[in-house]
Amino acid sequence: MKKRKTVPILLAGFVAAAPVSPATAADVTIRSETIARGYERDSATESNLVALPLYEYLSVAYEDPEGSGLSLHAGGWGRKNLGDEAVFADNETGELLYGYLDLRRGSLLARVGRQDIFSGPASEAIDGARIAYRWRGYDLAGFAGLPVALEGDGIDGDYVWGGRMAFSPAAEIYAAVSYKYVESNGHRDSEDAAADLRWDLPRGMTFTGRSTYSLKSKGFSGHDLELALPLQENDIRAGFERISYEDFFAADDKTAAPFRYLKDSGGSLNIFRATISRGSEELEAGAALRYYDHSDASRDSFYGGVTVSWHGDGLTQTGAEAGRMESDDSRNSFTLLRLFTYFDQLETGILPVSLSADLVYALYDERINNEDYSLFLSAGAGAKLMQEALEVRVSIGYSVDPYYSHDLTSMINATWRWQKNGEVEE
Amino acid sequence: MKHGVTVIIAGTLITAAVALAGGLPARHPSYVELGDRKPVCSDCHEDEKDPILFKRYNHTPLFLEEHKRLARMRPDVCELCHRQESCQDCHATRTELKPSVKRQVQTYKRSPHRGDYITRHRLDARIDPARCYRCHGNPRRSASCRRCH
């Protein structure tokens, strides 16, 4: 497999072309999150393997908000297992998740490097460039590069490009058309076009909609429509989503097995949804209803759920969530309950500590592996040290469920943040 | 390599370009203290004639389910406060740790995978496989599926 050299090359090219700015206030932030976990697992051939993975998530950001408009962002992760290596088998041991240079000048945004693209039909990580520009009421954006997701079998013949153009034909309307093309090993992997619309209606109502068309299978892969109705302090939304399996899913040898057969199933799914939520300084509540209308009627399902949470100082919060999935196929029916709490910066006399607890309980209508429920419990504590530059958290988790009779996990998490605001020396 | 050269040239041209017009600022003004709590954008941005309807960006209790529609429509609004690092906290499907494990202590953050999701994912996937596919559909992101499937 060819090694990916594009990112450093792109970064070098971009830096070489970047305008040199005079010394200005600069922000440099380095964030390190070290996570140590401990638990036991069984493999196909061995039991009670000990997993002691040590993870490091490192991110760096340099921003020059008052000067050139240039900023640098990079982040990635790595893992070293101190226990039985068989637990992780052939898993990857680390990756650069993002690493890009940003240039912002007025309404121009240029970004080069490894980055995520969320735009229209695109939800991709690419090694490449993205440019966005606002021109006379038009929002124009384009991107091109190498798709990170397809690098597993080499990068020859892989590329992705796309764009989006949004405009406001009237003050209350914001509409956009977008496009994405992915080439894999010299063949068209996917090609999608999308249109989205936001329409501000009287009485504060808003309509949003998006339709995506697969140019490869020549059919609409999905529609997503929503009407938001503010009513006093309540946020009410009603929506409809349609997914056509033939046009939405892929069925090549790179597609994971659970999804591969769906494309040829000819199925479709309509989802009707309604939500209501309201919040105040102390109390937030929400409720959601969803009806799943399958082309295979035996899978039609209805979900209803509520969430409520009480807020104290800072991030202090205590809440509950409850939901019920009722399906025509009883294998898919279950009841879900979650209780959680988080106490932020509790004074203990020595140093402030944060405490947390979580309970998730699921009750299944049909037994799975001879069990009809899952219970997960976790508890944690944390403290900020060194003028809050370092935060250390410890937690344990315990699960009883159809797959693990008694699963105990432990985790230590140390997050260190260093920031420098000052003058750059030339 | 040809593609890499093409993109270098494009990046160079972009960088050399100068464009000045009235777009969104790169960051939310730092003199406004947003605090740790979930923001209610419309507390300050209450003008409904604003070209951006900030009320829609209020982080309501169900914002987790809503945010994808907004992010795909106006990612620049999200970037006023969030960098891609924020997205990666949950959407980094090229990492081993699922967000509910990495953020186990931060119980105030909602996450679809909290608790025993290994069991529940079978049920959710039979009902709405598209929801799984959006994150786990491509070859790299489906690595976690292939271990068992």
Coordinates of C-alpha atoms in Angstrom, one line a residue:
Chain A
M1 CA 0.0 0.0 0.0
K2 CA 1.2 3.4 -0.8
K3 CA 1.9 5.7 2.1
R4 CA -0.1 8.9 2.2
K5 CA 2.2 11.8 1.7
T6 CA -0.3 14.3 0.5
V7 CA -1.0 16.0 3.8
P8 CA 2.5 17.2 4.6
I9 CA 3.0 18.2 0.9
L10 CA -0.2 20.2 1.0
L11 CA 0.7 21.9 4.2
A12 CA 4.1 22.8 2.9
G13 CA 2.6 24.2 -0.3
F14 CA 0.1 26.2 1.6
V15 CA 2.6 27.6 4.1
A16 CA 4.9 28.5 1.3
A17 CA 2.1 30.6 -0.4
A18 CA 0.8 32.1 2.8
P19 CA 1.3 35.8 3.1
V20 CA 3.8 36.8 5.8
S21 CA 2.0 39.0 8.4
P22 CA 3.5 41.4 10.8
A23 CA 3.8 40.3 14.4
T24 CA 0.4 40.2 16.0
A25 CA -1.3 38.7 19.0
A26 CA -1.3 34.9 18.6
D27 CA -3.1 32.1 20.3
V28 CA -1.5 28.7 20.6
T29 CA -3.5 25.9 22.2
I30 CA -2.2 22.4 22.9
R31 CA -4.6 19.9 24.3
S32 CA -3.6 16.5 25.4
E33 CA -6.0 13.9 26.5
T34 CA -4.5 10.6 27.9
I35 CA -6.9 7.8 28.6
A36 CA -6.0 4.6 30.3
R37 CA -8.6 1.8 30.3
G38 CA -8.8 -1.6 31.8
Y39 CA -11.1 -4.5 31.2
E40 CA -11.3 -8.2 30.2
R41 CA -12.4 -9.7 26.9
D42 CA -12.7 -13.1 25.3
S43 CA -11.5 -13.9 21.8
A44 CA -12.5 -16.7 19.6
T45 CA -9.8 -18.9 21.1
E46 CA -8.9 -17.4 24.4
S47 CA -10.8 -16.3 27.5
N48 CA -10.1 -13.5 30.1
L49 CA -7.7 -11.6 28.0
V50 CA -6.7 -8.4 29.7
A51 CA -7.0 -5.2 27.8
L52 CA -5.0 -2.2 29.1
P53 CA -5.1 0.3 26.3
L54 CA -3.4 3.6 26.7
Y55 CA -4.8 6.3 24.4
E56 CA -3.4 9.7 23.6
Y57 CA -5.5 12.3 21.8
L58 CA -3.4 15.3 20.9
S59 CA -4.6 18.5 19.3
V60 CA -2.8 21.7 18.4
A61 CA -4.3 25.0 17.3
Y62 CA -2.6 28.2 16.3
E63 CA -4.9 31.1 15.6
D64 CA -4.1 34.6 14.6
P65 CA -7.5 36.2 14.8
E66 CA -6.4 39.8 14.6
G67 CA -3.8 39.5 11.9
S68 CA -3.5 37.5 8.8
G69 CA -6.6 35.4 9.3
L70 CA -4.4 32.3 9.2
S71 CA -4.8 29.4 11.6
L72 CA -3.5 25.9 11.9
H73 CA -5.4 23.0 13.4
A74 CA -4.2 19.4 13.9
G75 CA -5.3 16.5 15.9
G76 CA -4.9 12.8 16.1
W77 CA -4.8 9.8 18.3
G78 CA -2.7 6.8 19.1
R79 CA -3.0 3.7 21.2
K80 CA -0.5 1.5 23.0
N81 CA -1.9 -1.6 24.6
L82 CA -0.1 -2.7 27.8
G83 CA -2.2 -5.9 28.1
D84 CA -2.9 -8.9 25.9
E85 CA -2.4 -7.8 22.3
A86 CA -4.9 -10.3 20.9
V87 CA -7.7 -8.1 22.2
F88 CA -7.1 -5.5 19.5
A89 CA -5.9 -7.9 16.8
D90 CA -5.5 -5.9 13.6
N91 CA -7.1 -2.7 14.8
E92 CA -5.4 0.5 13.7
T93 CA -3.2 2.0 16.4
G94 CA -3.6 5.6 15.6
E95 CA -4.4 8.2 13.0
L96 CA -4.2 11.9 12.1
L97 CA -7.9 12.9 12.3
Y98 CA -7.5 16.4 11.0
G99 CA -4.6 18.7 10.1
Y100 CA -5.4 21.8 8.1
L101 CA -4.5 25.4 7.5
D102 CA -7.3 27.9 7.5
L103 CA -7.2 31.3 5.8
R104 CA -10.1 33.7 6.4
R105 CA -10.2 37.0 4.6
G106 CA -13.5 38.7 4.9
S107 CA -16.0 36.3 3.4
L108 CA -13.3 34.0 1.9
L109 CA -12.5 30.8 3.7
A110 CA -9.8 28.6 2.3
R111 CA -8.8 25.4 4.1
V112 CA -6.1 23.0 3.0
G113 CA -5.2 19.7 4.6
R114 CA -7.0 16.8 6.2
Q115 CA -10.5 18.0 7.1
D116 CA -14.1 17.0 7.4
I117 CA -16.6 18.2 4.8
F118 CA -20.2 18.5 5.9
S119 CA -22.0 20.1 3.0
G120 CA -25.1 19.0 1.1
P121 CA -24.6 15.3 0.2
A122 CA -21.0 15.3 1.5
S123 CA -20.1 13.9 4.8
E124 CA -16.5 13.1 4.1
A125 CA -13.0 13.3 5.5
I126 CA -10.6 14.4 2.7
D127 CA -7.0 15.2 2.2
G128 CA -7.5 18.3 0.0
A129 CA -8.7 21.8 -0.2
R130 CA -12.0 23.6 0.5
I131 CA -12.8 27.1 -0.4
A132 CA -15.9 29.0 0.5
Y133 CA -16.8 32.5 -0.6
R134 CA -19.8 34.8 -0.2
W135 CA -20.3 36.9 -3.3
R136 CA -23.3 39.3 -3.8
G137 CA -25.7 37.2 -1.7
Y138 CA -24.4 33.9 -3.0
D139 CA -22.6 31.4 -0.8
L140 CA -20.2 29.5 -3.0
A141 CA -18.2 26.5 -1.7
G142 CA -16.1 23.9 -3.4
F143 CA -13.8 21.1 -2.3
A144 CA -11.5 18.5 -3.9
G145 CA -9.0 16.0 -2.6
L146 CA -8.5 12.4 -1.7
P147 CA -11.2 10.5 0.2
V148 CA -9.7 9.3 3.5
A149 CA -12.3 6.6 3.8
L150 CA -11.1 4.9 0.7
E151 CA -7.4 4.8 1.3
G152 CA -7.4 1.3 2.8
D153 CA -6.9 -0.3 -0.6
G154 CA -4.5 2.3 -1.9
I155 CA -5.0 5.8 -3.2
D156 CA -4.5 5.3 -7.0
G157 CA -7.5 6.3 -8.9
D158 CA -9.2 7.8 -5.8
Y159 CA -10.5 11.3 -5.6
V160 CA -13.5 13.3 -4.4
W161 CA -14.8 16.7 -5.4
G162 CA -17.9 18.7 -5.0
G163 CA -19.5 22.0 -4.3
R164 CA -22.4 24.0 -3.1
M165 CA -24.1 27.2 -4.2
A166 CA -26.6 28.9 -1.9
F167 CA -28.6 32.0 -2.5
S168 CA -31.5 34.0 -1.2
P169 CA -34.0 34.9 -3.9
A170 CA -36.0 36.6 -1.2
A171 CA -35.2 37.7 2.3
E172 CA -37.1 34.8 3.8
I173 CA -35.8 32.1 1.5
Y174 CA -32.3 30.5 1.6
A175 CA -31.9 27.8 -1.0
A176 CA -28.9 25.8 -2.1
V177 CA -27.8 23.2 -4.6
S178 CA -24.9 20.9 -4.0
Y179 CA -22.9 18.1 -5.7
K180 CA -20.5 15.4 -4.7
Y181 CA -18.5 12.9 -6.8
V182 CA -16.3 10.1 -5.5
E183 CA -14.0 8.1 -7.6
S184 CA -12.5 4.9 -6.2
N185 CA -9.8 2.9 -8.0
G186 CA -10.7 4.6 -11.3
H187 CA -14.4 3.9 -11.1
R188 CA -17.3 6.1 -10.0
D189 CA -18.0 5.2 -6.4
S190 CA -20.9 7.6 -5.8
E191 CA -22.3 10.7 -7.4
D192 CA -24.9 12.7 -5.7
A193 CA -26.7 16.0 -6.1
A194 CA -28.8 17.7 -3.4
A195 CA -31.0 20.7 -3.0
D196 CA -31.9 22.3 0.3
L197 CA -34.2 25.0 1.3
R198 CA -34.9 27.2 4.3
W199 CA -38.1 29.2 4.2
D200 CA -39.0 31.6 7.0
L201 CA -42.8 31.7 7.3
P202 CA -45.1 34.0 9.2
R203 CA -45.4 33.7 13.0
G204 CA -41.8 32.6 13.3
M205 CA -42.3 29.3 11.6
T206 CA -39.5 27.8 9.5
F207 CA -39.6 25.2 6.8
T208 CA -36.5 23.3 5.9
G209 CA -36.1 20.6 3.4
R210 CA -33.4 18.6 1.6
S211 CA -33.6 16.1 -1.2
T212 CA -30.6 14.0 -2.4
Y213 CA -30.5 12.4 -5.8
S214 CA -28.1 9.6 -6.7
L215 CA -26.8 10.2 -10.2
K216 CA -25.3 6.8 -10.2
S217 CA -28.5 4.8 -9.6
K218 CA -30.7 7.6 -11.0
G219 CA -33.1 7.9 -8.2
F220 CA -33.8 10.0 -5.1
S221 CA -31.9 8.5 -2.2
G222 CA -33.6 10.6 0.4
H223 CA -35.9 13.5 1.3
D224 CA -35.9 15.3 4.7
L225 CA -38.6 17.9 5.4
E226 CA -39.2 19.8 8.6
L227 CA -41.5 22.5 9.9
A228 CA -40.5 24.3 13.1
L229 CA -43.3 26.1 15.0
P230 CA -42.3 28.2 18.0
L231 CA -45.2 28.4 20.4
Q232 CA -44.5 30.7 23.4
E233 CA -41.5 29.0 25.1
N234 CA -41.9 25.7 23.2
D235 CA -40.0 24.6 20.2
I236 CA -42.2 22.3 18.2
R237 CA -41.0 20.5 15.1
A238 CA -42.7 18.2 12.7
G239 CA -40.8 16.3 10.1
F240 CA -40.8 13.7 7.4
E241 CA -37.9 11.7 6.0
R242 CA -37.9 9.2 3.2
I243 CA -35.0 6.8 2.3
S244 CA -34.9 4.7 -0.8
Y245 CA -32.6 1.8 -0.1
E246 CA -31.7 1.2 -3.7
D247 CA -30.4 4.7 -4.1
F248 CA -29.1 5.3 -0.6
F249 CA -27.0 2.2 0.1
A250 CA -24.0 0.9 -1.7
A251 CA -23.5 -2.8 -2.4
D252 CA -19.9 -3.2 -3.4
D253 CA -17.2 -5.2 -1.8
K254 CA -16.2 -2.3 0.4
T255 CA -19.6 -2.0 2.0
A256 CA -20.0 -3.6 5.5
A257 CA -21.9 -6.8 5.4
P258 CA -25.0 -5.6 7.3
F259 CA -25.7 -3.0 4.7
R260 CA -24.7 -4.8 1.5
Y261 CA -28.0 -6.6 0.9
L262 CA -30.2 -3.6 1.6
K263 CA -29.5 -2.0 -1.8
D264 CA -30.9 -4.9 -3.7
S265 CA -33.8 -5.4 -1.2
G266 CA -35.7 -2.6 -3.0
G267 CA -36.9 -1.4 0.3
S268 CA -37.8 2.1 1.5
L269 CA -38.4 3.8 4.8
N270 CA -40.6 6.7 5.7
I271 CA -40.1 8.3 9.0
F272 CA -42.7 10.7 10.4
R273 CA -41.5 12.6 13.5
A274 CA -42.6 15.3 15.9
T275 CA -40.7 16.9 18.8
I276 CA -41.4 19.4 21.4
S277 CA -38.8 21.0 23.7
R278 CA -38.6 23.9 26.1
G279 CA -36.0 25.1 28.4
S280 CA -35.3 27.6 31.2
E281 CA -32.3 28.4 33.3
E282 CA -33.2 25.6 35.7
L283 CA -35.3 23.1 33.8
E284 CA -35.2 21.6 30.3
A285 CA -37.6 19.1 28.8
G286 CA -38.3 17.5 25.5
A287 CA -40.4 14.8 23.9
A288 CA -40.1 13.0 20.6
L289 CA -42.4 10.8 18.6
R290 CA -41.3 8.8 15.5
Y291 CA -43.2 6.5 13.3
Y292 CA -41.2 4.2 11.0
D293 CA -43.2 3.1 8.0
H294 CA -41.3 0.4 6.2
S295 CA -41.9 -1.1 2.8
D296 CA -41.7 -4.3 4.6
A297 CA -44.7 -3.7 6.9
S298 CA -43.6 -6.3 9.4
R299 CA -40.9 -3.8 10.6
D300 CA -43.2 -0.8 11.1
S301 CA -42.4 0.7 14.5
F302 CA -43.3 3.6 16.7
Y303 CA -41.0 5.3 19.2
G304 CA -42.0 7.7 21.9
G305 CA -39.5 9.3 24.3
V306 CA -39.2 12.1 26.9
T307 CA -36.2 13.8 28.4
V308 CA -36.1 16.1 31.4
S309 CA -33.1 17.7 33.1
W310 CA -32.6 20.1 36.0
H311 CA -29.6 22.5 35.9
G312 CA -27.6 23.9 38.7
D313 CA -24.4 26.0 38.8
G314 CA -22.0 25.5 35.9
L315 CA -22.5 22.1 34.3
T316 CA -24.3 20.6 37.3
Q317 CA -27.2 18.7 35.9
T318 CA -29.5 15.8 36.8
G319 CA -31.9 14.3 34.4
A320 CA -33.8 11.3 33.1
E321 CA -34.7 9.9 29.7
A322 CA -37.3 7.3 29.0
G323 CA -38.5 5.8 25.7
R324 CA -40.5 3.0 24.3
M325 CA -39.9 1.4 20.9
E326 CA -43.0 -0.6 19.8
S327 CA -42.5 -2.6 16.7
D328 CA -44.7 -4.9 14.6
D329 CA -41.7 -7.2 14.8
S330 CA -41.5 -7.9 18.6
R331 CA -37.7 -8.6 18.3
N332 CA -37.3 -4.9 17.8
S333 CA -39.5 -3.7 20.7
F334 CA -37.8 -2.4 23.9
T335 CA -38.2 0.1 26.7
L336 CA -35.3 2.4 27.6
L337 CA -34.6 4.3 30.7
R338 CA -31.7 6.5 31.6
L339 CA -30.9 8.4 34.8
F340 CA -27.9 10.6 35.1
T341 CA -26.4 13.2 37.3
Y342 CA -23.3 15.5 37.2
F343 CA -22.1 17.7 40.0
D344 CA -19.7 20.4 38.8
Q345 CA -17.0 21.7 41.0
L346 CA -18.3 20.6 44.4
E347 CA -16.4 22.2 47.3
T348 CA -14.8 19.5 49.5
G349 CA -12.5 21.7 51.6
I350 CA -9.3 20.5 49.8
L351 CA -10.1 21.1 46.1
P352 CA -13.3 21.3 44.1
V353 CA -14.3 17.9 42.6
S354 CA -16.9 16.9 40.0
L355 CA -19.0 13.8 40.5
S356 CA -21.0 11.9 38.0
A357 CA -23.2 8.9 37.8
D358 CA -25.2 7.2 35.0
L359 CA -27.7 4.4 34.7
V360 CA -29.0 3.0 31.4
Y361 CA -31.6 0.2 31.5
A362 CA -33.1 -1.5 28.5
L363 CA -35.9 -4.1 28.7
Y364 CA -36.3 -6.2 25.6
D365 CA -39.7 -7.7 24.6
E366 CA -37.9 -10.8 23.2
R367 CA -35.0 -12.4 24.9
I368 CA -31.5 -12.0 23.4
N369 CA -29.0 -14.7 24.3
N370 CA -31.5 -15.8 27.0
E371 CA -31.5 -12.3 28.7
D372 CA -34.3 -9.8 28.5
Y373 CA -32.5 -6.7 29.8
S374 CA -29.3 -4.7 29.8
L375 CA -28.1 -2.7 32.8
F376 CA -25.2 -0.3 32.6
L377 CA -23.9 1.7 35.6
S378 CA -21.1 4.2 35.7
A379 CA -19.7 6.5 38.3
G380 CA -16.9 9.0 38.1
A381 CA -15.0 11.7 39.8
G382 CA -12.8 14.5 38.6
A383 CA -10.7 17.4 39.7
K384 CA -9.0 20.4 38.1
L385 CA -5.4 21.0 39.0
M386 CA -2.7 23.5 38.1
Q387 CA -4.9 26.5 37.7
E388 CA -7.4 24.3 35.8
A389 CA -4.8 23.5 33.1
L390 CA -5.0 19.8 34.1
E391 CA -8.2 17.9 34.7
V392 CA -8.0 14.3 36.0
R393 CA -11.1 12.0 35.9
V394 CA -11.5 8.5 37.1
S395 CA -14.5 6.3 36.3
I396 CA -15.8 2.8 36.4
G397 CA -18.4 1.2 34.4
Y398 CA -20.4 -2.0 35.0
S399 CA -22.7 -3.8 32.6
V400 CA -25.0 -6.8 32.8
D401 CA -26.4 -7.6 29.4
P402 CA -27.1 -10.3 26.8
Y403 CA -23.4 -10.3 25.7
Y404 CA -21.6 -9.8 29.0
S405 CA -22.7 -11.4 32.3
H406 CA -20.6 -9.1 34.4
D407 CA -18.5 -6.5 32.6
L408 CA -16.4 -4.2 34.7
T409 CA -14.3 -1.5 33.1
S410 CA -12.2 1.2 34.5
M411 CA -10.8 4.4 33.0
I412 CA -8.5 7.2 34.0
N413 CA -8.6 10.3 31.9
A414 CA -6.1 13.2 32.2
T415 CA -6.7 16.2 30.0
W416 CA -4.0 18.8 29.9
R417 CA -4.5 22.1 28.2
W418 CA -1.9 24.7 27.5
Q419 CA -2.6 28.0 26.0
K420 CA -0.4 30.9 25.1
N421 CA -1.7 34.3 24.2
G422 CA 1.0 36.8 23.3
E423 CA 3.2 38.4 20.8
V424 CA 4.8 36.4 18.0
E425 CA 8.5 37.0 17.7
E426 CA 9.6 37.5 14.1
Chain B
M1 CA 0.6 12.2 -6.9
K2 CA -0.9 14.1 -9.8
H3 CA -3.9 15.0 -7.7
G4 CA -1.7 16.2 -4.9
V5 CA 0.1 18.6 -7.2
T6 CA -3.2 19.8 -8.5
V7 CA -4.4 20.5 -5.1
I8 CA -1.2 22.3 -4.1
I9 CA -1.6 24.6 -7.1
A10 CA -5.2 25.2 -6.1
G11 CA -4.2 25.9 -2.5
T12 CA -1.5 28.3 -3.7
L13 CA -4.0 30.2 -5.8
I14 CA -6.5 30.4 -3.0
T15 CA -3.9 31.7 -0.6
A16 CA -2.8 34.3 -3.0
A17 CA -6.3 35.5 -3.5
V18 CA -7.6 38.5 -1.6
A19 CA -11.3 38.9 -0.9
L20 CA -12.9 41.4 1.3
A21 CA -16.6 41.5 2.0
G22 CA -19.0 41.3 4.9
G23 CA -19.2 37.6 5.9
L24 CA -19.5 36.0 9.3
P25 CA -16.6 36.6 11.6
A26 CA -14.2 33.7 12.1
R27 CA -15.1 33.4 15.7
H28 CA -17.8 34.5 18.1
P29 CA -16.6 37.7 19.7
S30 CA -14.5 36.7 22.7
Y31 CA -15.9 39.5 24.9
V32 CA -19.2 37.7 25.0
E33 CA -18.9 35.1 27.7
L34 CA -20.6 32.0 26.4
G35 CA -19.8 30.0 29.5
D36 CA -20.0 26.2 29.9
R37 CA -23.7 25.9 29.6
K38 CA -25.4 25.0 26.3
P39 CA -25.9 28.3 24.5
V40 CA -29.3 29.8 23.8
C41 CA -28.3 31.9 20.7
S42 CA -31.6 33.8 20.5
D43 CA -31.0 35.3 24.0
C44 CA -28.8 37.8 22.1
H45 CA -29.6 37.2 18.5
E46 CA -33.3 37.8 18.7
D47 CA -33.9 39.7 15.5
E48 CA -36.0 37.4 13.3
K49 CA -35.1 39.5 10.3
D50 CA -31.4 38.5 10.7
P51 CA -30.2 36.6 7.6
I52 CA -29.3 33.8 9.9
L53 CA -32.1 32.6 12.1
F54 CA -30.1 32.0 15.2
K55 CA -33.1 30.8 17.1
R56 CA -32.7 27.5 15.1
Y57 CA -29.2 27.1 16.5
N58 CA -30.4 27.1 20.2
H59 CA -29.0 24.1 21.8
T60 CA -32.3 22.7 23.0
P61 CA -32.6 19.3 24.8
L62 CA -33.1 17.6 21.4
F63 CA -30.4 19.5 19.6
L64 CA -28.3 16.3 19.3
E65 CA -30.9 15.0 16.8
E66 CA -31.3 18.4 15.0
H67 CA -27.8 19.6 14.5
K68 CA -27.0 17.6 11.4
R69 CA -29.5 19.6 9.3
L70 CA -28.0 22.9 10.4
A71 CA -24.4 21.8 10.0
R72 CA -24.9 20.7 6.4
M73 CA -26.7 23.9 5.6
R74 CA -24.6 26.5 7.3
P75 CA -21.4 25.0 8.7
D76 CA -19.9 28.5 9.0
V77 CA -22.5 29.3 11.8
C78 CA -21.3 26.2 13.8
E79 CA -17.7 27.3 13.3
L80 CA -18.4 30.6 15.1
C81 CA -18.0 28.6 18.3
H82 CA -16.8 25.1 17.3
R83 CA -13.8 23.9 15.4
Q84 CA -13.5 20.5 13.8
E85 CA -12.1 19.2 17.0
S86 CA -15.6 19.5 18.5
C87 CA -17.0 17.4 15.7
Q88 CA -14.3 14.8 16.1
D89 CA -15.4 14.3 19.7
C90 CA -18.3 12.3 18.4
H91 CA -17.8 11.9 14.6
A92 CA -14.3 10.5 14.7
T93 CA -15.4 7.2 13.5
R94 CA -11.8 6.4 12.6
T95 CA -11.0 5.9 16.3
E96 CA -11.6 3.0 18.6
L97 CA -13.3 4.7 21.4
K98 CA -16.9 5.5 20.9
P99 CA -17.9 8.9 22.2
S100 CA -20.0 7.5 25.1
V101 CA -16.9 5.7 26.4
K102 CA -14.5 8.6 25.9
R103 CA -17.0 11.0 27.5
Q104 CA -18.4 8.5 30.1
V105 CA -17.9 10.9 32.9
Q106 CA -19.6 13.8 31.1
T107 CA -23.0 12.4 31.7
Y108 CA -24.6 15.7 30.8
K109 CA -23.7 15.1 27.2
R110 CA -26.3 13.0 25.3
S111 CA -25.0 10.2 23.1
P112 CA -26.9 7.6 21.1
H113 CA -24.5 4.9 22.2
R114 CA -24.6 5.2 25.9
G115 CA -25.1 2.0 27.9
D116 CA -25.1 -1.4 26.3
Y117 CA -25.3 -0.4 22.7
I118 CA -23.9 -3.7 21.4
T119 CA -27.3 -5.3 22.1
R120 CA -29.4 -2.3 21.1
H121 CA -27.8 -1.7 17.8
R122 CA -29.3 -4.8 16.3
L123 CA -32.8 -3.4 17.1
D124 CA -32.1 0.1 15.9
A125 CA -30.4 -1.1 12.7
R126 CA -33.4 -3.3 11.8
I127 CA -35.7 -0.3 12.2
D128 CA -33.6 2.4 10.6
P129 CA -30.4 1.1 9.0
A130 CA -29.8 4.4 7.3
R131 CA -29.0 6.0 10.6
C132 CA -26.2 3.6 11.2
Y133 CA -25.0 3.8 7.6
R134 CA -24.4 7.5 7.7
C135 CA -21.5 7.0 10.1
H136 CA -20.5 3.4 9.5
G137 CA -21.2 3.1 5.8
N138 CA -17.8 3.6 4.2
P139 CA -14.9 1.1 4.4
R140 CA -12.9 2.9 7.0
R141 CA -15.8 3.7 9.2
S142 CA -17.3 0.2 9.0
A143 CA -14.2 -1.3 10.5
S144 CA -16.1 -1.7 13.8
C145 CA -18.9 -3.5 12.0
R146 CA -16.6 -6.0 10.3
R147 CA -15.2 -7.4 13.5
C148 CA -18.5 -9.3 14.0
H149 CA -20.3 -9.1 10.7

